[in-house]
PDB file of C-alpha atoms in Angstrom:
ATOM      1  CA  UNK O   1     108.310 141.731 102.341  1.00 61.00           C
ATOM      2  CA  UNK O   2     105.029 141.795 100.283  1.00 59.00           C
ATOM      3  CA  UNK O   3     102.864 140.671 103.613  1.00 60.00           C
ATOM      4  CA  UNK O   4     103.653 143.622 105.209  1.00 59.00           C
ATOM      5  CA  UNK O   5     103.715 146.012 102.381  1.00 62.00           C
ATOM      6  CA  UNK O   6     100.282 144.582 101.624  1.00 60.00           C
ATOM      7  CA  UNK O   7      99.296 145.250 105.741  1.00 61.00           C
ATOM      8  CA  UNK O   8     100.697 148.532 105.644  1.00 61.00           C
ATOM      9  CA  UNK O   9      98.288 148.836 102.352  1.00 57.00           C
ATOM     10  CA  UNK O  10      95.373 148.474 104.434  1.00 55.00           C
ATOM     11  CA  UNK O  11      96.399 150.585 107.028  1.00 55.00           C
ATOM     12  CA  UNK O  12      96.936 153.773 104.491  1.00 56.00           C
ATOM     13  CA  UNK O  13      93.920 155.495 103.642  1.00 49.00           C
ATOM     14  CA  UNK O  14      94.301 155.359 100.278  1.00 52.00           C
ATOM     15  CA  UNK O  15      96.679 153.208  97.674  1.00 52.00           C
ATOM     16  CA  UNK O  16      97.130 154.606  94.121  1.00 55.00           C
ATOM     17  CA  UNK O  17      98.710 152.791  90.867  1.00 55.00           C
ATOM     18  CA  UNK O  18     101.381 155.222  89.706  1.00 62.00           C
ATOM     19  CA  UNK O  19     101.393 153.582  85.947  1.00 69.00           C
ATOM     20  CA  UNK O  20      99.447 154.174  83.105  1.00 71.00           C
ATOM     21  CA  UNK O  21      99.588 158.528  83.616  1.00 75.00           C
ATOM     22  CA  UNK O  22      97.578 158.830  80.713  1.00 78.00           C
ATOM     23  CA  UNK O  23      94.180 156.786  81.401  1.00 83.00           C
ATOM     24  CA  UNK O  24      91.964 159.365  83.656  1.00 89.00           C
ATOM     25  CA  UNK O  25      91.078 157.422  87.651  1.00 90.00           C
ATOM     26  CA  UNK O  26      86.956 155.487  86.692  1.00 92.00           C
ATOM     27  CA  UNK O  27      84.883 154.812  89.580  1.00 94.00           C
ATOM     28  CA  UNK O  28      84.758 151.146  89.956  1.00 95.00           C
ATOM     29  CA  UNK O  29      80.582 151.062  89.816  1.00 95.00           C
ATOM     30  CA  UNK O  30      81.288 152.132  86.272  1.00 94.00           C
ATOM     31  CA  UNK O  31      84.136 149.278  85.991  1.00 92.00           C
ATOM     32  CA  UNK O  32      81.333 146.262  87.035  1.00 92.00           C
ATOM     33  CA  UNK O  33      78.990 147.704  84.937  1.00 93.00           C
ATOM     34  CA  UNK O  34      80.864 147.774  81.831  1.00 91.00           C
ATOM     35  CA  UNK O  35      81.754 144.396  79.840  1.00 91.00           C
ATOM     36  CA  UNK O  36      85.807 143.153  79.963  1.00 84.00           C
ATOM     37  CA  UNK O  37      88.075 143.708  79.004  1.00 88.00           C
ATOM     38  CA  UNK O  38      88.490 146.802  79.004  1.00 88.00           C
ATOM     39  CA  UNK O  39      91.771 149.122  80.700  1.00 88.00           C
ATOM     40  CA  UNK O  40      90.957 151.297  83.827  1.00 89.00           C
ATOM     41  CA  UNK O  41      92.943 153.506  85.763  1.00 88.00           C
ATOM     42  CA  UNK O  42      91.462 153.416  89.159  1.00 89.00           C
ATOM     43  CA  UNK O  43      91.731 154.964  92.745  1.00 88.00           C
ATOM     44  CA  UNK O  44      91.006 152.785  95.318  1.00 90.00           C
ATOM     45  CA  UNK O  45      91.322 151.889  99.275  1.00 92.00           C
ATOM     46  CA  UNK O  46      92.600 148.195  99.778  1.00 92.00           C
ATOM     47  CA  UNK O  47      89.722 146.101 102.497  1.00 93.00           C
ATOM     48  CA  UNK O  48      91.220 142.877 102.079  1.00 93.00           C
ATOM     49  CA  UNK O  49      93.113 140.250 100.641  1.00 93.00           C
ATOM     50  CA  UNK O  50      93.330 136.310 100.613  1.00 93.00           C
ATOM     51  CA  UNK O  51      94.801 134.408 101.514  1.00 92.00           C
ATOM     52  CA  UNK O  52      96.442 136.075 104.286  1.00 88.00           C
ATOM     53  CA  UNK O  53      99.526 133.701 104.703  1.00 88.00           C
ATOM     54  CA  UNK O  54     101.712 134.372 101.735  1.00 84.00           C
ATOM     55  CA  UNK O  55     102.269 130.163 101.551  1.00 85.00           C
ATOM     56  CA  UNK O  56      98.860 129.599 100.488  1.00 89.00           C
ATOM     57  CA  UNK O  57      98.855 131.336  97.674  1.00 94.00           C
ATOM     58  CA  UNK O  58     101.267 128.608  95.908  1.00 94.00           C
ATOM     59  CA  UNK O  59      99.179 126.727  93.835  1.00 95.00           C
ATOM     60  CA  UNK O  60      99.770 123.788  91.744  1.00 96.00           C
ATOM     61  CA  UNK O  61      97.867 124.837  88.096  1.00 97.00           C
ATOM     62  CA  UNK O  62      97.430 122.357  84.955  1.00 97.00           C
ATOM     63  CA  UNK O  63      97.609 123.979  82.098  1.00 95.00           C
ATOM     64  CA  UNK O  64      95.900 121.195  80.032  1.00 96.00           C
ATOM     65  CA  UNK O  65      92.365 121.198  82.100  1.00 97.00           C
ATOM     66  CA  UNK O  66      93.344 124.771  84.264  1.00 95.00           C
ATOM     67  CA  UNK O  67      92.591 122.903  87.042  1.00 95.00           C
ATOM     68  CA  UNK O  68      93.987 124.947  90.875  1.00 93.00           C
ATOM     69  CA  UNK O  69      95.407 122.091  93.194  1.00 92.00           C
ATOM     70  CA  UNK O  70      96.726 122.832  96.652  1.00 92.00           C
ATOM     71  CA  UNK O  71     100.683 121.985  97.127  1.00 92.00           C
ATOM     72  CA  UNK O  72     100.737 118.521  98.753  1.00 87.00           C
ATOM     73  CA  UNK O  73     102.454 118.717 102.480  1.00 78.00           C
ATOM     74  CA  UNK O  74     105.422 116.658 103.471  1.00 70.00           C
ATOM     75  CA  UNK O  75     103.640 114.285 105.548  1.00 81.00           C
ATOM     76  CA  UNK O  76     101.200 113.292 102.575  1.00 87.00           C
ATOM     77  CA  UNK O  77     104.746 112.022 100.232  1.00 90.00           C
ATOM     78  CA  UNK O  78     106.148 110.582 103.540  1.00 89.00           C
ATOM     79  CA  UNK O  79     103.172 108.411 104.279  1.00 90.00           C
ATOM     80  CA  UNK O  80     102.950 107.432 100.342  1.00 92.00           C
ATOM     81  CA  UNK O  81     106.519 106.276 100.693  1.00 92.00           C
ATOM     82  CA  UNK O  82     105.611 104.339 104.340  1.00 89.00           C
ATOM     83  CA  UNK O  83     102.690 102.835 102.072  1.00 90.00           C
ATOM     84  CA  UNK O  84     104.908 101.840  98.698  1.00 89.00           C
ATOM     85  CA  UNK O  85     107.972 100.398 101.146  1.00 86.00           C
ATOM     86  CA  UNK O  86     105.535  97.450 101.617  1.00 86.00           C
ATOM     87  CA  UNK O  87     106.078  95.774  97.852  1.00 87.00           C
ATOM     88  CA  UNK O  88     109.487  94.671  98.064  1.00 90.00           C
ATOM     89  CA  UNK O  89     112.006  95.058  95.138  1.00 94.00           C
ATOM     90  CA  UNK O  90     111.604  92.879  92.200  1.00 95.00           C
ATOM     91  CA  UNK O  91     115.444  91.502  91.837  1.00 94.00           C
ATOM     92  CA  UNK O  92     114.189  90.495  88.241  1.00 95.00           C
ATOM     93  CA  UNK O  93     114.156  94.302  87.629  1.00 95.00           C
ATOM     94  CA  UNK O  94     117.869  94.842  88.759  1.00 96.00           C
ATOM     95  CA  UNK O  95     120.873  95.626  86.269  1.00 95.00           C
ATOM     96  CA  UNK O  96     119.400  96.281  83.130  1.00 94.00           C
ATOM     97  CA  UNK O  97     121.004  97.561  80.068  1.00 93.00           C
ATOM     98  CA  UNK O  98     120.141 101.246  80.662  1.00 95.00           C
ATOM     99  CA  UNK O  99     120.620 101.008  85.025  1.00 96.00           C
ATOM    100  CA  UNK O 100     122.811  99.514  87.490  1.00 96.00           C
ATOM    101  CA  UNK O 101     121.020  98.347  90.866  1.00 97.00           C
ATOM    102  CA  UNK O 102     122.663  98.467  94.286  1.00 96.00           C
ATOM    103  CA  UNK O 103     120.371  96.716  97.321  1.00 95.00           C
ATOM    104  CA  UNK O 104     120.217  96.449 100.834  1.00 89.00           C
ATOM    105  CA  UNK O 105     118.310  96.443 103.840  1.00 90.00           C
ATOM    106  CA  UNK O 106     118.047  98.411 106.523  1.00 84.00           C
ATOM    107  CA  UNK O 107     119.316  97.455 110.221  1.00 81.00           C
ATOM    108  CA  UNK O 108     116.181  98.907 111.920  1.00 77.00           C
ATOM    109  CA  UNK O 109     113.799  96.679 113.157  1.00 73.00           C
ATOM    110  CA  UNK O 110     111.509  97.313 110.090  1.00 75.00           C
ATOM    111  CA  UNK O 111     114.296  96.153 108.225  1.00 82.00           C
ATOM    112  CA  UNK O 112     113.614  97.842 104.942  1.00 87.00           C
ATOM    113  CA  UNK O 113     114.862  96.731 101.549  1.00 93.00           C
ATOM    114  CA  UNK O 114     115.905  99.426  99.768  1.00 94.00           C
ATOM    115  CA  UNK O 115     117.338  99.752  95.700  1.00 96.00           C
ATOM    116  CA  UNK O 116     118.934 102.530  94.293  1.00 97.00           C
ATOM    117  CA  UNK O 117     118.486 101.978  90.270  1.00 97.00           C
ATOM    118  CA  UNK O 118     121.279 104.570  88.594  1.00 97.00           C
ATOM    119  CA  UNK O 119     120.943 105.337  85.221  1.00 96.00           C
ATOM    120  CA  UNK O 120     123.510 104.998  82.381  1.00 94.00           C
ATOM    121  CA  UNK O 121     124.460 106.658  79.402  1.00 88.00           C
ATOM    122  CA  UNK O 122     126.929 104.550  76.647  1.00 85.00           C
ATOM    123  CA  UNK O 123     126.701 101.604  78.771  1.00 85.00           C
ATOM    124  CA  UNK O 124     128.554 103.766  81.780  1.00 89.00           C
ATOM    125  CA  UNK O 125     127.385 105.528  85.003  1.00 88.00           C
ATOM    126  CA  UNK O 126     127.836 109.059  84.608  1.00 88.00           C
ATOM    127  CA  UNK O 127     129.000 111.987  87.949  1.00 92.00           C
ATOM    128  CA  UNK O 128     126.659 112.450  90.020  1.00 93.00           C
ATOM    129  CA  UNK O 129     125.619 115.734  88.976  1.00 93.00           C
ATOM    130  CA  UNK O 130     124.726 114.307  85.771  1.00 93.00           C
ATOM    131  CA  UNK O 131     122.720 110.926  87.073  1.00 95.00           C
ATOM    132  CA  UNK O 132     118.918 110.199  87.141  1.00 96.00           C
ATOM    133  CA  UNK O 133     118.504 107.707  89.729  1.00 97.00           C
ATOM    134  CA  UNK O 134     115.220 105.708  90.754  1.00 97.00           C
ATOM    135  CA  UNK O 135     114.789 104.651  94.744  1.00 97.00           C
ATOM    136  CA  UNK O 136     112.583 101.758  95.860  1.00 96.00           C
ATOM    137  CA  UNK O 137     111.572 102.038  99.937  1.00 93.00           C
ATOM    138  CA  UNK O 138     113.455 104.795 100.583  1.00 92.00           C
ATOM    139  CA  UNK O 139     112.399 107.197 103.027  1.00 91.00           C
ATOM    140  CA  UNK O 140     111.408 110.934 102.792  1.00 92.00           C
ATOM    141  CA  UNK O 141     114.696 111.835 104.385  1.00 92.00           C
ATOM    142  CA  UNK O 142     116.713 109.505 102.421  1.00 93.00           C
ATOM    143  CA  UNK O 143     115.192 111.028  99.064  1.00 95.00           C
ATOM    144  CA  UNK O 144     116.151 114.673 100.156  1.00 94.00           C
ATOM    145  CA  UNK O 145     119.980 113.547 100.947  1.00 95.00           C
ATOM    146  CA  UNK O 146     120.170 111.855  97.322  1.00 96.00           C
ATOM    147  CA  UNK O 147     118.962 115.215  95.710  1.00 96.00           C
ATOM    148  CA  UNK O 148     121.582 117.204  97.052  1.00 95.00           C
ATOM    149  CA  UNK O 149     124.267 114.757  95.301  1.00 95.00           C
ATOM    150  CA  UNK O 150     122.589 113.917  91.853  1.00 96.00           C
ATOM    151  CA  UNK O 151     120.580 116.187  89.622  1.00 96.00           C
ATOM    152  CA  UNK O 152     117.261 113.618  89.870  1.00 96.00           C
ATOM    153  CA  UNK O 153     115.359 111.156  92.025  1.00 98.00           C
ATOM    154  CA  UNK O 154     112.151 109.461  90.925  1.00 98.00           C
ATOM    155  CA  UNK O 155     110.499 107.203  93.569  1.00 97.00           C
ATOM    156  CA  UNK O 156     109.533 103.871  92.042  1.00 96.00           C
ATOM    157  CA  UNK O 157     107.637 100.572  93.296  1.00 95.00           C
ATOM    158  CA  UNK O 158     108.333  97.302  91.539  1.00 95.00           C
ATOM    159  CA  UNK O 159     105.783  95.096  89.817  1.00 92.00           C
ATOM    160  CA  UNK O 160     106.051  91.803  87.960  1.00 90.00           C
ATOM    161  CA  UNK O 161     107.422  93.222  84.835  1.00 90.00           C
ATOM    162  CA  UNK O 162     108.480  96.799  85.243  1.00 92.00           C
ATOM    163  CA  UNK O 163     109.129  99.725  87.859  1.00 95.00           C
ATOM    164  CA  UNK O 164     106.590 101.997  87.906  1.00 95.00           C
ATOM    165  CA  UNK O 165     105.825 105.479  89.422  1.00 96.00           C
ATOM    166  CA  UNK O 166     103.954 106.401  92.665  1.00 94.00           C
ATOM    167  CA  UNK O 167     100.813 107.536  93.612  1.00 92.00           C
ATOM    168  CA  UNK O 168     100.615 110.686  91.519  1.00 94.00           C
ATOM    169  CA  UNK O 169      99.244 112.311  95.024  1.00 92.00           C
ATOM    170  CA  UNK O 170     103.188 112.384  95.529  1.00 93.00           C
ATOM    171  CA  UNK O 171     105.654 114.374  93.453  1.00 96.00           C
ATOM    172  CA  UNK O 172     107.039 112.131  90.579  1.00 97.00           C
ATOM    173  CA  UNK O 173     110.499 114.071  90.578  1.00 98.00           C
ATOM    174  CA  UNK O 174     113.047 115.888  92.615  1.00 97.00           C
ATOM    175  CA  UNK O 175     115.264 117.722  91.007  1.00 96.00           C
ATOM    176  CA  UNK O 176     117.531 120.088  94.134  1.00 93.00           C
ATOM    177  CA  UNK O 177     115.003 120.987  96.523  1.00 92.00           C
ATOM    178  CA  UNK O 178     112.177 121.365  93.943  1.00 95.00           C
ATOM    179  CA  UNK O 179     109.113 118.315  93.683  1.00 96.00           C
ATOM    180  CA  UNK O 180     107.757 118.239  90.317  1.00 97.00           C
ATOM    181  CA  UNK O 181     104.129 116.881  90.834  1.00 97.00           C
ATOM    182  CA  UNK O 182     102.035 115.820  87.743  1.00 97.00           C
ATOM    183  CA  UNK O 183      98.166 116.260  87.139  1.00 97.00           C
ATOM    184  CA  UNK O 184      96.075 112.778  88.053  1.00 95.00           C
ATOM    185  CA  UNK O 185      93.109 113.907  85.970  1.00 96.00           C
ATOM    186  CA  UNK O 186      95.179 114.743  82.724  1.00 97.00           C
ATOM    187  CA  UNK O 187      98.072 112.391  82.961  1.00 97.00           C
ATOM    188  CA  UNK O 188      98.592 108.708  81.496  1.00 96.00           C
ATOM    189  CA  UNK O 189     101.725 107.518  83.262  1.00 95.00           C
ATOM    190  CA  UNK O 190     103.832 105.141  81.276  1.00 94.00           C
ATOM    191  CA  UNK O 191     106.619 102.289  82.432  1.00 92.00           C
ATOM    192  CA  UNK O 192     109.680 103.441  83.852  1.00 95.00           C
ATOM    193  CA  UNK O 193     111.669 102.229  80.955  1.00 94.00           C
ATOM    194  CA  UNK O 194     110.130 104.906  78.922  1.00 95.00           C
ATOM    195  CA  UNK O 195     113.179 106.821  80.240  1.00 96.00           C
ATOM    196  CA  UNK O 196     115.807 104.708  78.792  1.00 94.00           C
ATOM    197  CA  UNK O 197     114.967 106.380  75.577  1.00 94.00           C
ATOM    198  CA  UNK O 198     116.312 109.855  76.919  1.00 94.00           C
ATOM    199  CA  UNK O 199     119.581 108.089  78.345  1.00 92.00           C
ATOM    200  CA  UNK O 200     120.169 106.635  74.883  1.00 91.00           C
ATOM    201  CA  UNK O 201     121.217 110.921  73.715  1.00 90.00           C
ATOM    202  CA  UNK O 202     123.850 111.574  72.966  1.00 86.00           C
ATOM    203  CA  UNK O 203     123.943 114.523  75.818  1.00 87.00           C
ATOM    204  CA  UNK O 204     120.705 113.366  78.285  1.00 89.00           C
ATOM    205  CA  UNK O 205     120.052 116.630  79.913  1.00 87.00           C
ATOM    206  CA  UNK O 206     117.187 115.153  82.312  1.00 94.00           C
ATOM    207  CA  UNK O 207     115.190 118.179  82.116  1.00 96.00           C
ATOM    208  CA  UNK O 208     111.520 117.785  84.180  1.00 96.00           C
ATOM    209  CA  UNK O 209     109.688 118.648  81.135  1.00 96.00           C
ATOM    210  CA  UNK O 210     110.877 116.416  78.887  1.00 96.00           C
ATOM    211  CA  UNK O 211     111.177 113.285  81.537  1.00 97.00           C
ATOM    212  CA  UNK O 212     107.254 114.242  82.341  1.00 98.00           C
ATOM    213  CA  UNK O 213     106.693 114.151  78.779  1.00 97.00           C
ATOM    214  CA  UNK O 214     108.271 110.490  77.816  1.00 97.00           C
ATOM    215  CA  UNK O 215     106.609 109.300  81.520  1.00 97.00           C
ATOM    216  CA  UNK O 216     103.184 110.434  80.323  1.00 97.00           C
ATOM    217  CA  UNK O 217     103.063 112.965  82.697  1.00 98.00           C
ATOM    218  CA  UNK O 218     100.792 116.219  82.311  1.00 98.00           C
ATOM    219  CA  UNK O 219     103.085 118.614  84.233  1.00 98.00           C
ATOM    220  CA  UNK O 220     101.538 121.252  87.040  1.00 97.00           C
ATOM    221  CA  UNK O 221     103.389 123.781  87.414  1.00 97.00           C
ATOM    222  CA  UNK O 222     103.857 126.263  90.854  1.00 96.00           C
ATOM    223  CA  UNK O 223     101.802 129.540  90.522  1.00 96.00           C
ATOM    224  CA  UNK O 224     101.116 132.207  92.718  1.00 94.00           C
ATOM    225  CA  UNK O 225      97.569 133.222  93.440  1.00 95.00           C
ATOM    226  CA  UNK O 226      95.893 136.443  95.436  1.00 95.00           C
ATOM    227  CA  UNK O 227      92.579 137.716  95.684  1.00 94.00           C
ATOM    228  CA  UNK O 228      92.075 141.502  96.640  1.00 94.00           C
ATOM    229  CA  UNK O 229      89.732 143.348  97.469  1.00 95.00           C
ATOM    230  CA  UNK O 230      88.953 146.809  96.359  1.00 94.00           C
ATOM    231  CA  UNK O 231      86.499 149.840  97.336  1.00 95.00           C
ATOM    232  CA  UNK O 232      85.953 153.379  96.872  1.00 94.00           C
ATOM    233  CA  UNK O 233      82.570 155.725  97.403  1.00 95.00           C
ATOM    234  CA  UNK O 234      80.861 154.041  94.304  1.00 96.00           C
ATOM    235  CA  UNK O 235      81.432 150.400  95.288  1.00 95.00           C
ATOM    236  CA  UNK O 236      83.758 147.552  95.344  1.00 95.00           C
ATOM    237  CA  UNK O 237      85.661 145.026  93.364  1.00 94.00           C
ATOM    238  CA  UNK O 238      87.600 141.942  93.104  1.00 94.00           C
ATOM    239  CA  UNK O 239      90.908 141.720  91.719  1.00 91.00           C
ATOM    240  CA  UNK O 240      93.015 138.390  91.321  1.00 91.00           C
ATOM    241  CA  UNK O 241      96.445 138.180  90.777  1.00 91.00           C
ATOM    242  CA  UNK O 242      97.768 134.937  88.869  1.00 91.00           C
ATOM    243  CA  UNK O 243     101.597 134.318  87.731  1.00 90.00           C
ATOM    244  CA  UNK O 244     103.749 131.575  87.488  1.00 85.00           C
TER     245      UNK O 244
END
């Protein structure tokens, strides 16, 4: 468990990197006074690091503007898909000649419309592990049962002429338990039937990459993010940790 390895860090006097045997330990005033990048070998007490909860340091990162966006919570996507159940489906948009539409509403008292667009390859619908599928006015907890039956749900919203994607402020994509969120500032986000184009392969793998591509979608993609903090008896120093 890295939290605790990193408390039990802090409670050790010192902590000392075991690689790189043949650079000699430099005092770390000499490190911020020299000009990067250059490789050090240091020895070193840990004071802090951030953020503390191991959660936060999931970022969302854009690797078209480097931007650093904070994962979205739950209750942000649910309300987005409270807000887009409003627009009712277009039945113009039903059974096209890449989909097959199935409606119905809900016996609540909200009485929700709801239409499950599945996508088709050589004119057929394909096994579930294999389908794309779009959802109009489906809930949050709706969307999470479909993506443990079919490899990919993308929340739509009808218009006059075509489905189109959400608020990017929600994730555009769930593929299994992962939500594949795309950059607002970078992307361009096409019509819907910009995917009709991958179910016309001959073997559509609906891979996230490739449907953010054809969607006009700048994909972010989940890093990992620390900040530590470093001293010794000559001063101290910053040290951030960034991976995918």
């Amino acid at each position: 468990d890295l939290e605790l390895d990193l408390q039990r860090c802090q409670q050790l006097s010192v902590t000392v990197l075991t690689d790189h045997q043949d650079l000699s330990n430099t005092e770390l005033k000499t490190i911020t006074n020299s000009t990067a990048p250059q490789q050090y070998r240091i020895r070193a007490k840990l004071r802090t690091y951030k953020p503390q909860k191991l959660h936060q340091s999931v970022k969302l990162h854009c690797s078209k503007c480097n931007s650093l966006q904070e994962v979205p919570y739950g209750d942000d996507f649910d309300f987005i898909l409270h807000d887009s159940a409003n627009t009712a489906p277009n039945p113009e948009l039903h059974n096209t000649s890449w989909y097959e539409s199935v409606t119905w509403t809900t016996q609540d008292q909200k009485q929700r419309e709801i239409a499950i667009h599945f996508v088709k390859h050589d004119e057929m619908l394909q096994h579930p592990e294999d389908t794309l599928l779009m959802i109009e006015g489906g809930t949050l907890k709706e969307i999470w049962k479909l993506t443990k039956r079919f490899k990919c749900v993308i929340p739509v919203r009808s218009t006059e002429d075509d489905l189109e994607l959400l608020d990017l402020s929600a994730p555009f994509l769930l593929q299994g338990n992962v939500k594949y969120y795309g950059c607002k500032q970078c992307s361009t986000p096409k019509p819907v039937k910009s995917l009709s184009s991958i179910a016309a392969e001959q073997q559509p793998s609906w891979e996230p990459t490739e449907i953010a591509q054809v969607l006009g979608i700048e994909l972010l993609q989940y890093v990992f993010v620390m900040k530590f903090t470093l001293i010794d008896e000559t001063g101290a120093l910053n040290a951030y940790l960034f991976d995918y």
